[in-house]
Amino acid sequence: MRFVLLAAACSVVLAGCAPVTSSGPTTQSGDQQTGQLRVWLFDEVNRGPKEEVVKQAVSEFQAANSGVTVDVQYIQVSTRAERFKAAFSDPKSAPDVAEFGNTDLAGYVASGGFADISAEMSAWADGKDFLPAVLDTAKVEGKTYGLPWYVGVRALYYRTDVFTELGIQPPKTLDEIAPLARRIRAAKPDMLGISAGGKYTFGMLPFVWANGGDIATVNGAKYTAKIDSAEAKKGVAKYTELLADDICPPSQCAANGGDASVEAFRAGKAAMVIGGDFNRKSVDASTAAGKYAVVPLPGTTEGSIAPAFAGGNLLGVMKGTERRTLATKFLQLLGGKQYQQKMFQAMGNLPTFADVQAEVAKNDAFEQPFIKTLEAGTRFVPVTPTWAKIDAQAVLPTMLQQIAAEGQDVDTATKTAAESMNAAFTS
């Protein structure tokens, strides 16, 4: 899924959903080689290009598998929790193959919804070319439950015309962002120095990770919040420094998530924004078109890159399928190199194979900062079903808004957030 903040993300948008509490379906016996293969994919605002690529894959699959038809249904992201909960409870209503967001994975696996496809992925020749960090987003306790269909990461968009006019260069470290943004706003009071957001969790997390902090740590199966550690607090403070009247006023920015933050840049109201590769088409259709460039979000030292959240969507095989072999074959066709390349061309979805990414970067300079960000190392949210609860409670966005809009100090806000997270982890 495309990711914005964990309040939306799930861009290419990812968001957590309420935990699925079903005990899971009973696995069906047999492995039928004919009949109808049911597939659920996410609907899109502009579904046409995606649907055309999928139709090509369906035609190829049906031609290669006599007696097999493929029925594709497009489901709304906003109602996915209810749809999957019902499917997990009743295999007769469930698809054989489904697209889902990687932040939903742990909850779905705990509900017994998706099959462990570790063996099939290991035996698949193309499987060796997945980027390891991206493949990790499809795993729970070392087992693979999905094929990474595309990945979404964020980098720093900036207005080249504004930077040229003011004689400035993109920031080389995280510490340079706030002073640079203040300088821009001082020179152009009607423009935000950088469009940040009090609900933009995925914009904030690179600041935490780059400073050596983390959301939580795990010991065995037990997670403990670490958002209140000294390192994490340093990152939170550095990010919330951007939510100030002389950069991005809280009255305008505190309630913004990822979508709203990018929208300010699209509207010509911001000189910088942390945006995803999946935001490219919308920016190119805005007033910023032709007047922007992208660089990796820098880390704490010059030449380093801040770890980004590895968002994205997976393709999985439902545990209760009666057509496991066919389901796996279709998953590997639609999620394979040829069709990932086609989906990139159609939708701009960044491929998950290292060699396909290299080909994309060679032919499309825009993608290079995002691929460099991936290569530098990405991070992920805690892989536990309880993360959906923490996400639904908006623990991290609330923390940011308490600091930016309510004037709460970083120590108090992060302590409260950690307590809420620990309560969820132990519930």
XYZ file of C-alpha atoms in Angstrom, residues 53-54 69 80 104 149 162 209 230 262 311 319 327 341 354 377 383:
17
model
C -1.566 -4.711 -16.158
C -3.530 -7.165 -14.031
C -10.281 -18.860 -14.724
C -10.250 -4.028 4.260
C -1.247 -5.419 8.566
C 4.795 -6.517 -4.589
C 13.372 28.759 -4.570
C 16.159 6.146 13.743
C 17.438 9.437 25.143
C 2.665 16.784 0.507
C 6.220 0.731 3.417
C -4.452 -20.317 4.282
C -2.552 -19.513 -6.118
C 8.316 -3.674 -14.241
C 17.380 -5.460 -6.626
C 18.911 0.530 4.972
C 6.014 -6.857 13.898
